[in-house]
Amino acid sequence: EVKRATNESLKLLHESLSSHTIVLYLKGEDGLFEIEDFISQIPDSIDIGQRLNFRTGYFGWVLKTNTPFSAENLKQGDKNLFYYKKEIPVKSIFVIPIVIPSEGDPGDKSKEPIGVLVVDSLENDAFGQFEKHIASIISDAIGLILENYALSQRVSMSQNELNSIYEFTKHLSSSQEIDSSFDHVLKTLDKFLEADFLAITLSNPETNTSELRKALNVDLRQSIQTTILHQNTLIGLVNKNKNILNFDDISSSRIYR
């Protein structure tokens, strides 16, 4: 099921980006990286038996800094394209670290990457911000899939949840309407979280306010205030610090009550 789920994620990314080749490297017990799965327009050219130690080049930098890397207008014979058996005229490449999220904090990516996801194209400037965003979503999904595999002895993740991750990324990559994407995000979160209230706001720096754009099972026209001032509010604090904010017991923090 893990292999099926990761392969479906690669297929989705391949269709969304019209890439030439996608390769998923994972670290083995000996510390060397092996090709776990791949999708390519020329599959016979992929060196699936290789076992590598990424210390230098694009891959070494991504693993060391835990940061995505992209390059355009690559020269023929680039030495970083070692997953090919022969020389391929790749022009664009995007390399993303695969990180298993910290237990209890999916947003924490401080842990060492356990793999890299490589996407390449024969076209120049193939990967803009949208394409990179989609690739990052897929890499996060793969990290979640691998996390649940690693914790399978004490964490049970049903097939429905795996399908939800796949359907979630699939919907975001295909939706052209922001409201539809917001609805899907909230409905997906509702499956995983025991929350009494779920909503999405959009910030307006000019007015120093946020607009409550979507809320689950709430009539925005009647039930709640839709324009939130940033001054002296939690939403304002999150916008200012650009970081996650959470409380186990918000009533204990008088200033935020």
mmCIF file of C-alpha atoms in Angstrom:
data_model
loop_
_atom_site.group_PDB
_atom_site.id
_atom_site.type_symbol
_atom_site.label_atom_id
_atom_site.label_comp_id
_atom_site.label_asym_id
_atom_site.label_seq_id
_atom_site.Cartn_x
_atom_site.Cartn_y
_atom_site.Cartn_z
ATOM 1 C CA GLU A 1 0.000 0.000 0.000
ATOM 2 C CA VAL A 2 2.909 2.353 0.729
ATOM 3 C CA LYS A 3 4.435 1.714 -2.690
ATOM 4 C CA ARG A 4 1.054 2.157 -4.357
ATOM 5 C CA ALA A 5 0.424 5.442 -2.537
ATOM 6 C CA THR A 6 3.870 6.888 -3.323
ATOM 7 C CA ASN A 7 3.581 5.778 -6.959
ATOM 8 C CA GLU A 8 0.177 7.462 -7.259
ATOM 9 C CA SER A 9 1.742 10.637 -5.873
ATOM 10 C CA LEU A 10 4.509 10.512 -8.495
ATOM 11 C CA LYS A 11 1.955 9.920 -11.259
ATOM 12 C CA LEU A 12 -0.054 12.921 -10.109
ATOM 13 C CA LEU A 13 3.048 15.114 -10.078
ATOM 14 C CA HIS A 14 4.113 13.872 -13.526
ATOM 15 C CA GLU A 15 0.691 14.721 -14.983
ATOM 16 C CA SER A 16 0.528 18.112 -13.274
ATOM 17 C CA LEU A 17 3.986 19.297 -14.351
ATOM 18 C CA SER A 18 4.381 17.529 -17.713
ATOM 19 C CA SER A 19 7.847 16.517 -16.561
ATOM 20 C CA HIS A 20 10.330 14.344 -18.420
ATOM 21 C CA THR A 21 11.485 12.281 -15.435
ATOM 22 C CA ILE A 22 10.649 12.094 -11.721
ATOM 23 C CA VAL A 23 12.877 10.096 -9.370
ATOM 24 C CA LEU A 24 12.310 9.335 -5.694
ATOM 25 C CA TYR A 25 15.515 8.575 -3.751
ATOM 26 C CA LEU A 26 15.274 7.181 -0.195
ATOM 27 C CA LYS A 27 18.070 6.554 2.296
ATOM 28 C CA GLY A 28 18.782 2.928 3.133
ATOM 29 C CA GLU A 29 19.881 1.507 6.479
ATOM 30 C CA ASP A 30 23.513 1.807 5.357
ATOM 31 C CA GLY A 31 23.108 5.549 4.754
ATOM 32 C CA LEU A 32 23.288 5.264 0.961
ATOM 33 C CA PHE A 33 20.510 6.534 -1.291
ATOM 34 C CA GLU A 34 18.661 4.229 -3.659
ATOM 35 C CA ILE A 35 15.959 4.829 -6.274
ATOM 36 C CA GLU A 36 12.712 3.804 -4.576
ATOM 37 C CA ASP A 37 10.464 4.672 -7.525
ATOM 38 C CA PHE A 38 10.474 6.729 -10.706
ATOM 39 C CA ILE A 39 8.397 7.829 -13.684
ATOM 40 C CA SER A 40 10.112 8.691 -16.964
ATOM 41 C CA GLN A 41 9.315 9.138 -20.613
ATOM 42 C CA ILE A 42 12.375 6.955 -21.268
ATOM 43 C CA PRO A 43 12.274 4.408 -18.400
ATOM 44 C CA ASP A 44 15.012 2.208 -19.848
ATOM 45 C CA SER A 45 17.512 5.052 -19.352
ATOM 46 C CA ILE A 46 17.129 5.133 -15.536
ATOM 47 C CA ASP A 47 19.910 3.477 -13.520
ATOM 48 C CA ILE A 48 17.664 1.782 -10.922
ATOM 49 C CA GLY A 49 20.435 -0.276 -9.321
ATOM 50 C CA GLN A 50 22.607 2.592 -8.107
ATOM 51 C CA ARG A 51 23.426 3.222 -4.422
ATOM 52 C CA LEU A 52 24.896 6.663 -3.803
ATOM 53 C CA ASN A 53 26.247 8.891 -1.050
ATOM 54 C CA PHE A 54 25.045 12.440 -1.697
ATOM 55 C CA ARG A 55 27.767 14.661 -0.247
ATOM 56 C CA THR A 56 28.197 17.219 -3.021
ATOM 57 C CA GLY A 57 26.259 18.743 -5.926
ATOM 58 C CA TYR A 58 22.579 19.665 -6.008
ATOM 59 C CA PHE A 59 21.532 16.658 -3.968
ATOM 60 C CA GLY A 60 24.147 17.120 -1.260
ATOM 61 C CA TRP A 61 23.182 20.784 -0.850
ATOM 62 C CA VAL A 62 19.445 19.928 -0.586
ATOM 63 C CA LEU A 63 20.114 17.281 2.065
ATOM 64 C CA LYS A 64 22.512 19.493 4.025
ATOM 65 C CA THR A 65 20.276 22.587 4.066
ATOM 66 C CA ASN A 66 16.888 20.803 3.957
ATOM 67 C CA THR A 67 15.920 23.300 1.249
ATOM 68 C CA PRO A 68 14.571 22.779 -2.307
ATOM 69 C CA PHE A 69 16.884 23.592 -5.203
ATOM 70 C CA SER A 70 16.119 24.455 -8.826
ATOM 71 C CA ALA A 71 18.342 25.063 -11.840
ATOM 72 C CA GLU A 72 17.541 26.198 -15.374
ATOM 73 C CA ASN A 73 19.391 26.200 -18.684
ATOM 74 C CA LEU A 74 21.504 23.214 -17.722
ATOM 75 C CA LYS A 75 24.439 22.354 -19.949
ATOM 76 C CA GLN A 76 24.689 19.094 -21.823
ATOM 77 C CA GLY A 77 26.294 16.394 -19.707
ATOM 78 C CA ASP A 78 25.494 17.886 -16.288
ATOM 79 C CA LYS A 79 27.199 15.592 -13.755
ATOM 80 C CA ASN A 80 24.311 15.868 -11.272
ATOM 81 C CA LEU A 81 22.013 13.864 -13.554
ATOM 82 C CA PHE A 82 23.549 10.566 -12.474
ATOM 83 C CA TYR A 83 20.209 8.743 -12.342
ATOM 84 C CA TYR A 84 20.448 8.426 -16.135
ATOM 85 C CA LYS A 85 22.477 5.666 -17.763
ATOM 86 C CA LYS A 86 23.191 7.892 -20.738
ATOM 87 C CA GLU A 87 23.432 11.595 -21.516
ATOM 88 C CA ILE A 88 19.990 13.261 -21.681
ATOM 89 C CA PRO A 89 19.540 16.937 -22.743
ATOM 90 C CA VAL A 90 17.835 18.037 -19.510
ATOM 91 C CA LYS A 91 17.371 21.808 -19.261
ATOM 92 C CA SER A 92 15.480 22.258 -15.967
ATOM 93 C CA ILE A 93 15.668 20.412 -12.651
ATOM 94 C CA PHE A 94 13.908 20.776 -9.297
ATOM 95 C CA VAL A 95 15.114 18.836 -6.240
ATOM 96 C CA ILE A 96 13.000 18.689 -3.046
ATOM 97 C CA PRO A 97 13.949 17.094 0.303
ATOM 98 C CA ILE A 98 11.707 14.344 1.659
ATOM 99 C CA VAL A 99 11.238 14.843 5.395
ATOM 100 C CA ILE A 100 9.264 12.756 7.860
ATOM 101 C CA PRO A 101 7.334 15.323 9.953
ATOM 102 C CA SER A 102 7.887 15.451 13.696
ATOM 103 C CA GLU A 103 5.407 13.492 15.747
ATOM 104 C CA GLY A 104 2.666 15.807 16.963
ATOM 105 C CA ASP A 105 3.840 18.696 14.767
ATOM 106 C CA PRO A 106 3.426 18.056 11.004
ATOM 107 C CA GLY A 107 4.678 21.575 10.266
ATOM 108 C CA ASP A 108 8.070 20.934 11.857
ATOM 109 C CA LYS A 109 10.612 20.002 9.173
ATOM 110 C CA SER A 110 13.734 20.382 11.271
ATOM 111 C CA LYS A 111 14.491 16.668 11.033
ATOM 112 C CA GLU A 112 17.120 15.367 8.642
ATOM 113 C CA PRO A 113 15.740 14.480 5.175
ATOM 114 C CA ILE A 114 15.358 10.766 4.478
ATOM 115 C CA GLY A 115 15.232 11.217 0.720
ATOM 116 C CA VAL A 116 14.963 13.570 -2.232
ATOM 117 C CA LEU A 117 12.394 13.997 -4.973
ATOM 118 C CA VAL A 118 13.863 14.973 -8.345
ATOM 119 C CA VAL A 119 11.836 16.464 -11.193
ATOM 120 C CA ASP A 120 13.399 17.340 -14.540
ATOM 121 C CA SER A 121 12.350 18.653 -17.942
ATOM 122 C CA LEU A 122 13.852 19.009 -21.398
ATOM 123 C CA GLU A 123 12.426 22.553 -21.544
ATOM 124 C CA ASN A 124 14.077 25.720 -20.249
ATOM 125 C CA ASP A 125 12.371 27.508 -17.333
ATOM 126 C CA ALA A 126 9.964 24.590 -16.901
ATOM 127 C CA PHE A 127 9.258 25.053 -13.203
ATOM 128 C CA GLY A 128 7.657 28.282 -12.035
ATOM 129 C CA GLN A 129 6.268 29.032 -8.585
ATOM 130 C CA PHE A 130 3.040 27.106 -9.212
ATOM 131 C CA GLU A 131 4.882 23.987 -10.374
ATOM 132 C CA LYS A 132 7.274 24.182 -7.424
ATOM 133 C CA HIS A 133 4.351 24.573 -5.034
ATOM 134 C CA ILE A 134 2.648 21.459 -6.408
ATOM 135 C CA ALA A 135 5.919 19.503 -6.173
ATOM 136 C CA SER A 136 6.338 20.601 -2.541
ATOM 137 C CA ILE A 137 2.783 19.459 -1.722
ATOM 138 C CA ILE A 138 3.533 16.041 -3.218
ATOM 139 C CA SER A 139 6.839 15.760 -1.318
ATOM 140 C CA ASP A 140 4.983 16.562 1.914
ATOM 141 C CA ALA A 141 2.397 13.896 1.079
ATOM 142 C CA ILE A 142 5.159 11.339 0.486
ATOM 143 C CA GLY A 143 6.727 12.302 3.825
ATOM 144 C CA LEU A 144 3.383 11.681 5.529
ATOM 145 C CA ILE A 145 2.977 8.329 3.784
ATOM 146 C CA LEU A 146 6.465 7.215 4.875
ATOM 147 C CA GLU A 147 5.873 8.492 8.413
ATOM 148 C CA ASN A 148 2.768 6.381 8.738
ATOM 149 C CA TYR A 149 4.633 3.382 7.390
ATOM 150 C CA ALA A 150 7.444 3.874 9.921
ATOM 151 C CA LEU A 151 4.930 4.129 12.763
ATOM 152 C CA SER A 152 2.671 1.340 11.506
ATOM 153 C CA GLN A 153 3.252 -0.753 14.645
ATOM 154 C CA ARG A 154 1.642 1.860 16.868
ATOM 155 C CA VAL A 155 -0.220 4.181 14.538
ATOM 156 C CA SER A 156 -3.026 2.871 12.363
ATOM 157 C CA MET A 157 -3.711 4.817 9.190
ATOM 158 C CA SER A 158 -6.701 3.559 7.255
ATOM 159 C CA GLN A 159 -6.932 3.240 3.494
ATOM 160 C CA ASN A 160 -9.502 6.034 3.525
ATOM 161 C CA GLU A 161 -6.944 8.410 5.038
ATOM 162 C CA LEU A 162 -4.292 7.495 2.475
ATOM 163 C CA ASN A 163 -6.843 8.086 -0.264
ATOM 164 C CA SER A 164 -7.729 11.429 1.333
ATOM 165 C CA ILE A 165 -4.114 12.595 1.035
ATOM 166 C CA TYR A 166 -4.031 11.540 -2.607
ATOM 167 C CA GLU A 167 -7.414 13.088 -3.410
ATOM 168 C CA PHE A 168 -6.439 16.233 -1.515
ATOM 169 C CA THR A 169 -3.301 16.870 -3.603
ATOM 170 C CA LYS A 170 -5.101 15.838 -6.789
ATOM 171 C CA HIS A 171 -7.880 18.338 -6.181
ATOM 172 C CA LEU A 172 -5.525 21.216 -5.373
ATOM 173 C CA SER A 173 -3.519 20.620 -8.552
ATOM 174 C CA SER A 174 -6.610 20.580 -10.769
ATOM 175 C CA SER A 175 -8.817 23.253 -9.217
ATOM 176 C CA GLN A 176 -8.898 26.623 -10.976
ATOM 177 C CA GLU A 177 -11.206 28.292 -8.409
ATOM 178 C CA ILE A 178 -9.841 29.415 -5.056
ATOM 179 C CA ASP A 179 -13.175 28.980 -3.245
ATOM 180 C CA SER A 180 -13.364 25.373 -4.380
ATOM 181 C CA SER A 181 -9.840 24.756 -3.084
ATOM 182 C CA PHE A 182 -10.705 26.385 0.260
ATOM 183 C CA ASP A 183 -13.774 24.176 0.628
ATOM 184 C CA HIS A 184 -11.700 21.076 -0.094
ATOM 185 C CA VAL A 185 -8.978 22.075 2.391
ATOM 186 C CA LEU A 186 -11.515 22.552 5.192
ATOM 187 C CA LYS A 187 -13.418 19.339 4.456
ATOM 188 C CA THR A 188 -10.166 17.353 4.360
ATOM 189 C CA LEU A 189 -8.954 18.843 7.657
ATOM 190 C CA ASP A 190 -12.332 18.048 9.209
ATOM 191 C CA LYS A 191 -11.667 14.348 8.592
ATOM 192 C CA PHE A 192 -8.394 14.438 10.535
ATOM 193 C CA LEU A 193 -9.087 16.981 13.287
ATOM 194 C CA GLU A 194 -11.604 16.964 16.109
ATOM 195 C CA ALA A 195 -12.276 20.671 15.686
ATOM 196 C CA ASP A 196 -15.324 22.702 16.662
ATOM 197 C CA PHE A 197 -14.392 25.447 14.225
ATOM 198 C CA LEU A 198 -12.356 25.476 11.001
ATOM 199 C CA ALA A 199 -11.847 28.544 8.817
ATOM 200 C CA ILE A 200 -9.528 30.267 6.349
ATOM 201 C CA THR A 201 -8.723 33.974 6.374
ATOM 202 C CA LEU A 202 -6.994 36.134 3.783
ATOM 203 C CA SER A 203 -4.771 38.981 4.920
ATOM 204 C CA ASN A 204 -5.064 42.560 3.638
ATOM 205 C CA PRO A 205 -1.826 44.445 4.519
ATOM 206 C CA GLU A 206 -3.257 47.771 3.306
ATOM 207 C CA THR A 207 -6.036 47.807 5.916
ATOM 208 C CA ASN A 208 -4.154 45.739 8.540
ATOM 209 C CA THR A 209 -7.084 43.340 8.663
ATOM 210 C CA SER A 210 -7.955 39.820 7.620
ATOM 211 C CA GLU A 211 -11.109 38.686 5.861
ATOM 212 C CA LEU A 212 -12.744 35.441 6.954
ATOM 213 C CA ARG A 213 -13.099 33.821 3.539
ATOM 214 C CA LYS A 214 -14.371 30.323 4.314
ATOM 215 C CA ALA A 215 -15.626 28.548 7.433
ATOM 216 C CA LEU A 216 -16.950 25.029 7.773
ATOM 217 C CA ASN A 217 -20.625 24.613 8.616
ATOM 218 C CA VAL A 218 -20.992 28.294 9.507
ATOM 219 C CA ASP A 219 -23.077 30.961 7.798
ATOM 220 C CA LEU A 220 -20.636 33.854 7.428
ATOM 221 C CA ARG A 221 -23.496 36.268 6.773
ATOM 222 C CA GLN A 222 -25.088 35.778 10.181
ATOM 223 C CA SER A 223 -23.013 33.908 12.737
ATOM 224 C CA ILE A 224 -19.633 35.577 13.061
ATOM 225 C CA GLN A 225 -17.601 38.661 12.310
ATOM 226 C CA THR A 226 -15.913 38.374 8.912
ATOM 227 C CA THR A 227 -13.443 41.293 9.112
ATOM 228 C CA ILE A 228 -10.788 40.817 11.802
ATOM 229 C CA LEU A 229 -8.511 43.636 12.934
ATOM 230 C CA HIS A 230 -4.869 42.614 13.271
ATOM 231 C CA GLN A 231 -4.233 44.779 16.317
ATOM 232 C CA ASN A 232 -4.496 42.792 19.575
ATOM 233 C CA THR A 233 -5.811 39.639 17.889
ATOM 234 C CA LEU A 234 -4.409 36.136 17.447
ATOM 235 C CA ILE A 235 -4.848 36.303 13.671
ATOM 236 C CA GLY A 236 -2.934 39.570 13.646
ATOM 237 C CA LEU A 237 -0.134 37.973 15.676
ATOM 238 C CA VAL A 238 0.128 35.030 13.274
ATOM 239 C CA ASN A 239 0.252 37.386 10.291
ATOM 240 C CA LYS A 240 2.937 39.502 11.946
ATOM 241 C CA ASN A 241 5.189 36.615 13.000
ATOM 242 C CA LYS A 242 4.441 34.443 9.948
ATOM 243 C CA ASN A 243 4.505 31.379 12.156
ATOM 244 C CA ILE A 244 2.207 28.796 13.709
ATOM 245 C CA LEU A 245 0.494 29.748 16.980
ATOM 246 C CA ASN A 246 -1.248 27.262 19.250
ATOM 247 C CA PHE A 247 -2.450 26.998 22.848
ATOM 248 C CA ASP A 248 -3.400 23.933 24.873
ATOM 249 C CA ASP A 249 -5.495 26.198 27.086
ATOM 250 C CA ILE A 250 -6.040 29.667 25.710
ATOM 251 C CA SER A 251 -7.955 30.739 28.815
ATOM 252 C CA SER A 252 -4.677 30.585 30.756
ATOM 253 C CA SER A 253 -3.238 33.405 28.613
ATOM 254 C CA ARG A 254 -5.102 36.494 29.796
ATOM 255 C CA ILE A 255 -3.683 38.768 27.089
ATOM 256 C CA TYR A 256 -5.110 36.557 24.331
ATOM 257 C CA ARG A 257 -8.456 35.797 25.912
#
